[in-house]
PDB file of C-alpha atoms in Angstrom:
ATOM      1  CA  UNK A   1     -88.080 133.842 215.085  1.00 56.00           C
ATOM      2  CA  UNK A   2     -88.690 136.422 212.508  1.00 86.00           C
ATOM      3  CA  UNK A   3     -87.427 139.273 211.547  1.00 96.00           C
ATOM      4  CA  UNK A   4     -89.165 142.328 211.379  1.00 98.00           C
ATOM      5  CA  UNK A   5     -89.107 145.395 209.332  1.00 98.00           C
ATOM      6  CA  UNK A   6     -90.606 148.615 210.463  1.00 98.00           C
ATOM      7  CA  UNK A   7     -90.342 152.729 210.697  1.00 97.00           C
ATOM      8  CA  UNK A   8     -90.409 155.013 213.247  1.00 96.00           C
ATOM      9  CA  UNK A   9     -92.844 157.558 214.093  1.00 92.00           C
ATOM     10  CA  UNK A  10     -94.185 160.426 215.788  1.00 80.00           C
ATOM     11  CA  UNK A  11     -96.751 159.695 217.975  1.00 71.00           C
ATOM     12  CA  UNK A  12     -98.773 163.098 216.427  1.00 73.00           C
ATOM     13  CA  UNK A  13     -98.275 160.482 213.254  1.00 75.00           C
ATOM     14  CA  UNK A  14    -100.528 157.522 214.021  1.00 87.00           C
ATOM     15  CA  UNK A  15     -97.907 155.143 214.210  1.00 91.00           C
ATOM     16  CA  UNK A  16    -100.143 151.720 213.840  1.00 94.00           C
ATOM     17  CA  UNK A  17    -102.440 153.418 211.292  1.00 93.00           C
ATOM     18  CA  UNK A  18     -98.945 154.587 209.040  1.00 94.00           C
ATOM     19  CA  UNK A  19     -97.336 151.181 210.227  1.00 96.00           C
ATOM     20  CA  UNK A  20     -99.828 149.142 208.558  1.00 96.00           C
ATOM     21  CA  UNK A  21    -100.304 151.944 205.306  1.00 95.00           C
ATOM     22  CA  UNK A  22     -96.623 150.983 204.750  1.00 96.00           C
ATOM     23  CA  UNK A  23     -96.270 147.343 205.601  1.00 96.00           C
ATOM     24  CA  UNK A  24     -94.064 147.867 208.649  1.00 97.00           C
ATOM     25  CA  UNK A  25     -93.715 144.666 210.501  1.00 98.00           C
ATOM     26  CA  UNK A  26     -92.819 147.222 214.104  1.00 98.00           C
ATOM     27  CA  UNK A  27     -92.293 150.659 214.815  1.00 97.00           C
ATOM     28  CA  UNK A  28     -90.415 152.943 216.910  1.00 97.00           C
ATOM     29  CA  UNK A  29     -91.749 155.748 218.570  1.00 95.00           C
ATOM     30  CA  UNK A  30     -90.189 158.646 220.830  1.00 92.00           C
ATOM     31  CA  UNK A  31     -92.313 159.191 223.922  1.00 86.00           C
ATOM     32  CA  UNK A  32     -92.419 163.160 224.098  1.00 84.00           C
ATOM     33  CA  UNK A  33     -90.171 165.640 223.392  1.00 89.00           C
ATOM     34  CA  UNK A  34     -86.602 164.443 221.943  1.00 90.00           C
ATOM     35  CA  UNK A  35     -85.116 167.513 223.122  1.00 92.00           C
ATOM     36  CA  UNK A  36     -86.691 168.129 227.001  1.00 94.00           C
ATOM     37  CA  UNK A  37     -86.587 166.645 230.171  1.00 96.00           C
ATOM     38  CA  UNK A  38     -89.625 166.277 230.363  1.00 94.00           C
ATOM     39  CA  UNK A  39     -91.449 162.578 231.782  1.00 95.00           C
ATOM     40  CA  UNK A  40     -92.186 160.817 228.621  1.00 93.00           C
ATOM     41  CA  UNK A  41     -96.041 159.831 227.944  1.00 90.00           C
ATOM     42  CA  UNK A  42     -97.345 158.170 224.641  1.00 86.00           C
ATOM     43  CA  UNK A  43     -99.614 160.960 224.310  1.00 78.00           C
ATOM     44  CA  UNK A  44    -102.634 158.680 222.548  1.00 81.00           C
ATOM     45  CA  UNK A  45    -106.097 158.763 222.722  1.00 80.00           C
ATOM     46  CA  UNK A  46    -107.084 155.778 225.223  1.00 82.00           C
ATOM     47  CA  UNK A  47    -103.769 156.116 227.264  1.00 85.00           C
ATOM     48  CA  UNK A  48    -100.837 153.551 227.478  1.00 91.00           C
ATOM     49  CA  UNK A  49    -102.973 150.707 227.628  1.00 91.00           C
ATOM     50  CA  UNK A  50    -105.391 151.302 224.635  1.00 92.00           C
ATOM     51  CA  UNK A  51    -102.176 151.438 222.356  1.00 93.00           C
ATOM     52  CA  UNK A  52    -100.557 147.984 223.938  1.00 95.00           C
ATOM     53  CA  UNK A  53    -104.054 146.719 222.750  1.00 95.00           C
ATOM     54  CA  UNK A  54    -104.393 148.462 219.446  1.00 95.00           C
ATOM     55  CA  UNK A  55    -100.682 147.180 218.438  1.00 96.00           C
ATOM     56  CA  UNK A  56    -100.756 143.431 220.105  1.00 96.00           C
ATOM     57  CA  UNK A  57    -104.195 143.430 218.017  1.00 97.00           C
ATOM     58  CA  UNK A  58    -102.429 144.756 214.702  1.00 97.00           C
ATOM     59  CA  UNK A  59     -99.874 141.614 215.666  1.00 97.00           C
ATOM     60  CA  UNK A  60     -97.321 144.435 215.481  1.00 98.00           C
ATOM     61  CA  UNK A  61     -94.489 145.123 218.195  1.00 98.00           C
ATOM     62  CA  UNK A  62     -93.071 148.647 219.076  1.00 98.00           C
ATOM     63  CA  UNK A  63     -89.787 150.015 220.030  1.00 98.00           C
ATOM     64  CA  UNK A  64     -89.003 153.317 222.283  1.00 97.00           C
ATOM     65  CA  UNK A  65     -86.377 155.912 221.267  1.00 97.00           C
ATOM     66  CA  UNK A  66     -85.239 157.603 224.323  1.00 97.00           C
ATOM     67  CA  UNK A  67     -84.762 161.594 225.215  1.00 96.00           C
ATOM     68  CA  UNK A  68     -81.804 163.126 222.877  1.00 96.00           C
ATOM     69  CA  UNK A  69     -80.966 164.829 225.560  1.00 97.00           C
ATOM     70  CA  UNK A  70     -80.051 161.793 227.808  1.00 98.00           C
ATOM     71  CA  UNK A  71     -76.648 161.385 228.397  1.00 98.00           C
ATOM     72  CA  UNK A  72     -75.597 158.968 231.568  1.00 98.00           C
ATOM     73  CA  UNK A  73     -71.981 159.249 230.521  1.00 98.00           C
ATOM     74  CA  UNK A  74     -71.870 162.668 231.648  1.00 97.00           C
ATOM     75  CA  UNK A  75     -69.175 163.992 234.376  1.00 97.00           C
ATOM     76  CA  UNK A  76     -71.715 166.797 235.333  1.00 97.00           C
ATOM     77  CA  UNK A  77     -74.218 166.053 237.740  1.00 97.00           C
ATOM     78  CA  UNK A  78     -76.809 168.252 236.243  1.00 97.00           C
ATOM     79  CA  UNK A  79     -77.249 166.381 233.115  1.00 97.00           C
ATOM     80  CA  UNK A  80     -75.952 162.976 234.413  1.00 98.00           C
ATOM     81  CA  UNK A  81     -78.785 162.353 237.199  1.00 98.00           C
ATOM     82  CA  UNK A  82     -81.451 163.648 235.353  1.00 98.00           C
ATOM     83  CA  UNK A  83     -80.580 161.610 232.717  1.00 98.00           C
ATOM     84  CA  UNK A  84     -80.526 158.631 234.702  1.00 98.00           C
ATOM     85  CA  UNK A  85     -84.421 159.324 235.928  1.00 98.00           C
ATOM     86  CA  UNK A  86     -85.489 160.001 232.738  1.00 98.00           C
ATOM     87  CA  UNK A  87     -84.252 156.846 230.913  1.00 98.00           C
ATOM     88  CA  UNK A  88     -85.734 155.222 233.733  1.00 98.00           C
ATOM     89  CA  UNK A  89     -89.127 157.028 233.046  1.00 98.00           C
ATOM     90  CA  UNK A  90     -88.747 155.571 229.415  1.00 97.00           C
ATOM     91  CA  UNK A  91     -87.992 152.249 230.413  1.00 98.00           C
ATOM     92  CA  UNK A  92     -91.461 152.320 232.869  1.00 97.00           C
ATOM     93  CA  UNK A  93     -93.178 153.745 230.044  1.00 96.00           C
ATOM     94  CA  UNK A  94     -92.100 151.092 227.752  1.00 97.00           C
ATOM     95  CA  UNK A  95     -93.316 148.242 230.043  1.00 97.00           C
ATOM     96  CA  UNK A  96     -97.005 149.717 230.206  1.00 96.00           C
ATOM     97  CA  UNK A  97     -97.060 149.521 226.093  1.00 95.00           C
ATOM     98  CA  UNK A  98     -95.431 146.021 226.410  1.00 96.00           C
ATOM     99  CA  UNK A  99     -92.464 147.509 223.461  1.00 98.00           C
ATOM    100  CA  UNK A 100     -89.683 145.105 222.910  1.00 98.00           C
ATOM    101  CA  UNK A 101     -87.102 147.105 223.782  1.00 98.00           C
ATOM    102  CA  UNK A 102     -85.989 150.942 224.760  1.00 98.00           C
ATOM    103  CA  UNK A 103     -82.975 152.758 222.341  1.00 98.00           C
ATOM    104  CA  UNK A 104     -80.860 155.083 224.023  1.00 98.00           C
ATOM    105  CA  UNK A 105     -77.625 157.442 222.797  1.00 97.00           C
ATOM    106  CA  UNK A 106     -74.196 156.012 224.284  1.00 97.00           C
ATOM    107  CA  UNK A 107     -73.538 160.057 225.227  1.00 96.00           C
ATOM    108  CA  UNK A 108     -70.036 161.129 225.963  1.00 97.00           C
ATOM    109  CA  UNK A 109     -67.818 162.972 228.153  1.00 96.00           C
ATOM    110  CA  UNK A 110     -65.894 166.394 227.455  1.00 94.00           C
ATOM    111  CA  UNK A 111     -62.612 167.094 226.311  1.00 93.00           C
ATOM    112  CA  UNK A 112     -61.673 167.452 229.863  1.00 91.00           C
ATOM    113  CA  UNK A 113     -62.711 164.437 231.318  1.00 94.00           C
ATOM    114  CA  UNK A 114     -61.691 161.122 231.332  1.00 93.00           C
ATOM    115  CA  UNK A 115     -62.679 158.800 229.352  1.00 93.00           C
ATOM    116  CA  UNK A 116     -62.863 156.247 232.062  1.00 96.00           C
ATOM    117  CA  UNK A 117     -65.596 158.299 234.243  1.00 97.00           C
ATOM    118  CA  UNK A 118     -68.069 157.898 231.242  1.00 97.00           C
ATOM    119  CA  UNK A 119     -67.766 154.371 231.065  1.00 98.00           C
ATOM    120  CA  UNK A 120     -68.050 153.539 234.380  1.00 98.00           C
ATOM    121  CA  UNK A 121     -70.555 156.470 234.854  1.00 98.00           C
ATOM    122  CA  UNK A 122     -72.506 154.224 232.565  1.00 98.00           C
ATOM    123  CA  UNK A 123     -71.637 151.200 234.466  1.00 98.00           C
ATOM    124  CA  UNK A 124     -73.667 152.792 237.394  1.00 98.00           C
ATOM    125  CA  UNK A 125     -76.408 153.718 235.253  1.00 98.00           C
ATOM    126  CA  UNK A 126     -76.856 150.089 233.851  1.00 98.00           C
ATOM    127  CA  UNK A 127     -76.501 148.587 237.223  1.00 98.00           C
ATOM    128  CA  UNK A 128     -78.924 150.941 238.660  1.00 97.00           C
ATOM    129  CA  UNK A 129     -81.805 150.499 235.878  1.00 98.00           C
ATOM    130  CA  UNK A 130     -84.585 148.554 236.408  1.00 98.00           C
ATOM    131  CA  UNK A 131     -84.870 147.186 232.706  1.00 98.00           C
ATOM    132  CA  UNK A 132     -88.595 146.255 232.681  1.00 97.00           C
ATOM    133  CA  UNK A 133     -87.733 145.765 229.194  1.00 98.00           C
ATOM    134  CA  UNK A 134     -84.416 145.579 227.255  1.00 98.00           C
ATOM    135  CA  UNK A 135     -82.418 148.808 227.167  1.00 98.00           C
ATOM    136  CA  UNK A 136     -80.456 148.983 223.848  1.00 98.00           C
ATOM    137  CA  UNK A 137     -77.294 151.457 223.395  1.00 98.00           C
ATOM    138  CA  UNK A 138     -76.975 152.809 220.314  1.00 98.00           C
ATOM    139  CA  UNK A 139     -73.897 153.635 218.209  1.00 98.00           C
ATOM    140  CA  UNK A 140     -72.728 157.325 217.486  1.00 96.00           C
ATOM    141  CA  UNK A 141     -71.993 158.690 213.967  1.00 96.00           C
ATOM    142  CA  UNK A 142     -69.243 161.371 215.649  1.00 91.00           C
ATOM    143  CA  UNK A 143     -67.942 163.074 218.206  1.00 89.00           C
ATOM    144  CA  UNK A 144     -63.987 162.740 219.764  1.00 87.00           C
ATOM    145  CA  UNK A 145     -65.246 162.176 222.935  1.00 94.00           C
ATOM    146  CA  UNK A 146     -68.217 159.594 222.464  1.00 96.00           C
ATOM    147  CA  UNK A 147     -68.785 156.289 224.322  1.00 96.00           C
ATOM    148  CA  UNK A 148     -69.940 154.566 221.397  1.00 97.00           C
ATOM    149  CA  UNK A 149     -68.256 155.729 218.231  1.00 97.00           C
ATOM    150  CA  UNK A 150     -65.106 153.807 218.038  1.00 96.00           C
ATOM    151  CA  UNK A 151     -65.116 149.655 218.008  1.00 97.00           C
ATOM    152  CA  UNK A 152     -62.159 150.484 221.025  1.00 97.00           C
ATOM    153  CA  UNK A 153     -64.420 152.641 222.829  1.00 97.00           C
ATOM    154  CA  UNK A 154     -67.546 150.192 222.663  1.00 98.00           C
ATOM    155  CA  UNK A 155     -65.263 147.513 223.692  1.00 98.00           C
ATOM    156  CA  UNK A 156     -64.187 149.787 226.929  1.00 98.00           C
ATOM    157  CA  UNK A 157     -67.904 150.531 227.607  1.00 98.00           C
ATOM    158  CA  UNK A 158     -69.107 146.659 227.118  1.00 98.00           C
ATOM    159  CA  UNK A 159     -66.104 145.684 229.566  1.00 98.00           C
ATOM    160  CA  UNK A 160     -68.276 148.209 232.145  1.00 98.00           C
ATOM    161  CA  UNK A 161     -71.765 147.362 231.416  1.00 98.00           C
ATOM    162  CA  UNK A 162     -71.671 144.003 229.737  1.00 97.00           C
ATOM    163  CA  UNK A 163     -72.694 142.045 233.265  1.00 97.00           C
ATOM    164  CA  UNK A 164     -76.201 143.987 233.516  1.00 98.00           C
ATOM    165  CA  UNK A 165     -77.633 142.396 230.479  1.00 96.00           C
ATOM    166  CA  UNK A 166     -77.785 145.700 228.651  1.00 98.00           C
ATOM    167  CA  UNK A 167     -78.234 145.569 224.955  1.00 98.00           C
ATOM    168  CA  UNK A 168     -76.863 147.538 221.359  1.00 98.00           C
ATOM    169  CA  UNK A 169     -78.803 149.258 218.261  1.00 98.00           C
ATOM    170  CA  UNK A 170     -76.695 149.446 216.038  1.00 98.00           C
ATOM    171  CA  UNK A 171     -77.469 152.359 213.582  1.00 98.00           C
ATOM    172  CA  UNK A 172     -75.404 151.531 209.677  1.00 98.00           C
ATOM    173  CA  UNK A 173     -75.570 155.245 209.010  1.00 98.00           C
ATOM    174  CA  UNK A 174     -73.864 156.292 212.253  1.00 98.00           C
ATOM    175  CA  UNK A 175     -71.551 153.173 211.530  1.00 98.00           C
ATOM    176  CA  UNK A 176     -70.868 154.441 208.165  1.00 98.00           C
ATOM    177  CA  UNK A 177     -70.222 157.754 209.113  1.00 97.00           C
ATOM    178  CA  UNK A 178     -67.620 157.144 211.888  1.00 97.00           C
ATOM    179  CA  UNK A 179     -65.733 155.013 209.692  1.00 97.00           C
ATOM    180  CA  UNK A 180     -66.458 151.519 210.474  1.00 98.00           C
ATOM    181  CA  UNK A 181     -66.365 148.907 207.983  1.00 97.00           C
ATOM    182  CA  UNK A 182     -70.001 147.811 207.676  1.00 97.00           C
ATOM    183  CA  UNK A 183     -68.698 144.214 205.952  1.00 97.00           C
ATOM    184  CA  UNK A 184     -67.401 142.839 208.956  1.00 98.00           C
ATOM    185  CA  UNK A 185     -69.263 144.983 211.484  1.00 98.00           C
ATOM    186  CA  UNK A 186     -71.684 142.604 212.739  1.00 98.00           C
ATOM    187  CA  UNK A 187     -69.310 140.073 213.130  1.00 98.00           C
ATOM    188  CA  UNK A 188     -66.838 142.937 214.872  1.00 98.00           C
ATOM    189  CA  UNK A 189     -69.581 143.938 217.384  1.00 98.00           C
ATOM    190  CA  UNK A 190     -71.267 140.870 218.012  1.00 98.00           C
ATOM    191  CA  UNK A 191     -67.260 139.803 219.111  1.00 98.00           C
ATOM    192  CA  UNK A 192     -67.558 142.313 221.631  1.00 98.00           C
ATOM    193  CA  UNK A 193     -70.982 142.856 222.870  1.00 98.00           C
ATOM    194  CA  UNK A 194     -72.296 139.506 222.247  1.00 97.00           C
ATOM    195  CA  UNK A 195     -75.120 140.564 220.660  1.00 98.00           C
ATOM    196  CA  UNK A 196     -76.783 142.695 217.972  1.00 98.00           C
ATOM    197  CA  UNK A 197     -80.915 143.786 219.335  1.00 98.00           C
ATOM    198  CA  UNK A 198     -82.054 145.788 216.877  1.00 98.00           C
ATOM    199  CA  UNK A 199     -80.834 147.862 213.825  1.00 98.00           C
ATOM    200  CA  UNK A 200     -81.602 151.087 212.343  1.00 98.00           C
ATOM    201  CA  UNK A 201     -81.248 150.574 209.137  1.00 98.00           C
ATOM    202  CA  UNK A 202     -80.418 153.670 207.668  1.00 98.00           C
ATOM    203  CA  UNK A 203     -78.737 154.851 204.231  1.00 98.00           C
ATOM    204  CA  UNK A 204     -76.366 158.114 204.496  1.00 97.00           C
ATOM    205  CA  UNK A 205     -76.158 161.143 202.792  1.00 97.00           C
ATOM    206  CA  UNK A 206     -72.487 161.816 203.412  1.00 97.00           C
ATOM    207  CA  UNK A 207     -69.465 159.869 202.079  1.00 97.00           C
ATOM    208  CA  UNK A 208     -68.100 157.402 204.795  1.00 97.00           C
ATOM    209  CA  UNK A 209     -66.177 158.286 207.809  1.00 95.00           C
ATOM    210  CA  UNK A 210     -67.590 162.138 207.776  1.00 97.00           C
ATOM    211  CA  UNK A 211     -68.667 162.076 211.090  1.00 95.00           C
ATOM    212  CA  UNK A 212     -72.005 163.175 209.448  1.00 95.00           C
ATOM    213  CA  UNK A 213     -75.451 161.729 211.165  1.00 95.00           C
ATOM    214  CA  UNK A 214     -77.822 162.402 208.502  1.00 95.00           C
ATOM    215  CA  UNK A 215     -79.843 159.804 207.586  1.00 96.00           C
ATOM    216  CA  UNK A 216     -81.607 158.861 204.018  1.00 96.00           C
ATOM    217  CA  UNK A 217     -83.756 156.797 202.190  1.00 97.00           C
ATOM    218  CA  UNK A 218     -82.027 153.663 200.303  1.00 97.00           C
ATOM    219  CA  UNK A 219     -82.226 155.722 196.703  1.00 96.00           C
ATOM    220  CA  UNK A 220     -80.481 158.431 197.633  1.00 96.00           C
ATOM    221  CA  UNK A 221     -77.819 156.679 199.862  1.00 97.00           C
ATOM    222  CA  UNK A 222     -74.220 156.923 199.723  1.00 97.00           C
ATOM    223  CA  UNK A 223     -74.162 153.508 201.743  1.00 98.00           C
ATOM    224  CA  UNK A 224     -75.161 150.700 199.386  1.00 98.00           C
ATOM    225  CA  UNK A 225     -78.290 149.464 200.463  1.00 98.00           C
ATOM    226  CA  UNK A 226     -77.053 146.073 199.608  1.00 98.00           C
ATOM    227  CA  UNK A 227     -74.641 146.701 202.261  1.00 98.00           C
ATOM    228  CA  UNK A 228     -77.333 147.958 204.557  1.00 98.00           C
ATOM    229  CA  UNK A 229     -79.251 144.728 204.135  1.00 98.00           C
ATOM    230  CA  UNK A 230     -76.160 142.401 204.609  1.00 98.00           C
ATOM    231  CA  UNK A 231     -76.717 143.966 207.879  1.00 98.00           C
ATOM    232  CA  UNK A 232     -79.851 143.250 208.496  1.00 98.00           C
ATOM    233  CA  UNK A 233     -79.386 139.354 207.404  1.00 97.00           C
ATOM    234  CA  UNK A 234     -76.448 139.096 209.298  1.00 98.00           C
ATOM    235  CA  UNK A 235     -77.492 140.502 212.881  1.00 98.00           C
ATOM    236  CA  UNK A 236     -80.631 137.912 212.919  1.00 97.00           C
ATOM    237  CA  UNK A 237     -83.224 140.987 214.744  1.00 98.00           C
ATOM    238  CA  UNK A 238     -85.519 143.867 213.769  1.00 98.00           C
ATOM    239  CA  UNK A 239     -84.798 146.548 212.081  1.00 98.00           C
ATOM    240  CA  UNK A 240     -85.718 150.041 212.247  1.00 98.00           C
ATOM    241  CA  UNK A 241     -85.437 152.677 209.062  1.00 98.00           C
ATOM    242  CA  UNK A 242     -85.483 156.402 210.502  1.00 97.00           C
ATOM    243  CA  UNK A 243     -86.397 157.892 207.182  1.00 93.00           C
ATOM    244  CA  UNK A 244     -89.712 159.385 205.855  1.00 84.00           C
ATOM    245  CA  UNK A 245     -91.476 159.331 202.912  1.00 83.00           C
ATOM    246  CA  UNK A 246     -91.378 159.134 200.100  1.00 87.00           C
ATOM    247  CA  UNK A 247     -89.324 156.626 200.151  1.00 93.00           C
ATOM    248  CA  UNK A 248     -89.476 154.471 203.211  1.00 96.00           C
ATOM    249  CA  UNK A 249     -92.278 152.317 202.159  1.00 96.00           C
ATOM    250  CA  UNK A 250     -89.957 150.912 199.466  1.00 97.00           C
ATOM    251  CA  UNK A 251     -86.969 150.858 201.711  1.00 98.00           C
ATOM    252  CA  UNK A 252     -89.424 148.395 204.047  1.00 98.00           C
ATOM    253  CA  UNK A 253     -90.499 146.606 201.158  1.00 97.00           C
ATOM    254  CA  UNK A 254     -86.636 146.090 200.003  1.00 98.00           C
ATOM    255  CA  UNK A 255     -85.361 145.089 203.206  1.00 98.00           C
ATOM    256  CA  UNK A 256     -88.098 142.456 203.928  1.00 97.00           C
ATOM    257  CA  UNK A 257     -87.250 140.753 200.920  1.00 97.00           C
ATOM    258  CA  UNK A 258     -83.681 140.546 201.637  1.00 96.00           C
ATOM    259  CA  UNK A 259     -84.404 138.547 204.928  1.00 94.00           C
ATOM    260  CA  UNK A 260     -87.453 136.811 204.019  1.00 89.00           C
TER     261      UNK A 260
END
């Protein structure tokens, strides 16, 4: 199977029609508002169904970026369960547009808490998802207290969710900027988890280990893109790049190059 490059969108954006205008392969889209709690709808003209046509017709596939805001890891019950529903929301949603899989933030706990709770918090989580389609946790760029920042701490969360057939994004920007080694990472994660799903292929703008999530295009990247495409070649599955124009449409042209 191939692999395929792609960008991700707004929905306000016309994701197929800028898809297709750059030569993305796939595209990732977030299904409402990032930052609410609101249940997520594609918000297109036609409904779910007419964009599961309009893509499968394109012969393009489509990812889902959950909520910001979710965070299963949580010790508090008022963000916790609600987070819960609403990834669950996402995942429905993504079955109706037939996307390949759903990317979600590994979260954290506080200071306070223990460690522990968040990873088994997200043990219950996994175990109580109905993945319609592939749920993919994603990698964080900071944060003391994150689930998924650390190779030790996404070891301890694989060791609580690795049995549900959950999945990883792994994001070479938020890699780069919690200090992981991005020559070996693959291999380093993949040892753990198993598997790689699905990149997002993003340069940096801050020097490694900063703790910095701010993502750029290739040019302006303090992470080699060379590096970022060893990445790519190595984990054997899509990748997303997060960026914007200008820019992007050579980053999409670059990395299909490098694994063609």
């Amino acid at each position: 199977m191939s692999q395929l490059i792609g960008a991700a969108f707004g929905l306000e954006e016309k994701p197929v029609d800028l898809a297709l205008k750059l030569g993305a392969q796939c595209f990732q889209i977030q299904a409402g508002d990032p930052q609410g709690w609101k249940k997520p709808d594609v918000e297109f003209a036609g409904g779910s169904k007419e964009l599961a046509s309009l893509i499968k017709e394109k012969k393009l596939a489509v990812y889902i970026h959950a909520a910001y805001v979710i965070n299963v890891a949580s010790t508090n019950n008022r963000i916790r369960i609600p987070s819960r529903k609403l990834l669950q929301q996402t995942v429905d949603l993504a079955k109706e547009i037939d996307a390949k899989g759903v990317i979600v933030h590994a979260g954290h706990v506080t200071k306070d808490d223990d460690p522990k709770s968040g990873f088994d918090n997200w043990r219950k989580a996994a175990e109580q998802t109905e993945m319609h389609v592939p749920v993919l946790i994603e990698n964080t760029a900071g944060g003391n207290h994150a689930m998924a920042r650390s190779l030790e701490n996404i070891e301890n969360l694989w060791k609580m969710v690795g049995h549900t057939g959950i999945g990883f994004c792994l994001d070479t920007c938020h890699a780069f900027a919690a200090g992981l080694e991005l020559e070996s990472l693959v291999k380093d994660i993949k040892k753990i988890t198993k598997r790689i799903d699905l990149i997002h292929a993003n340069g940096s703008r801050d020097e490694f280990g900063s703790a910095r999530d701010r993502h750029s295009n290739f040019a302006e990247s303090l992470l080699d893109k060379n590096l970022i495409a060893k990445v790519v070649k190595e984990a054997k599955c899509d990748a997303i790049i997060e960026t914007a124009e200008p820019g992007i449409k050579d980053d999409i042209s670059f990395l299909k190059k490098m694994v063609s």
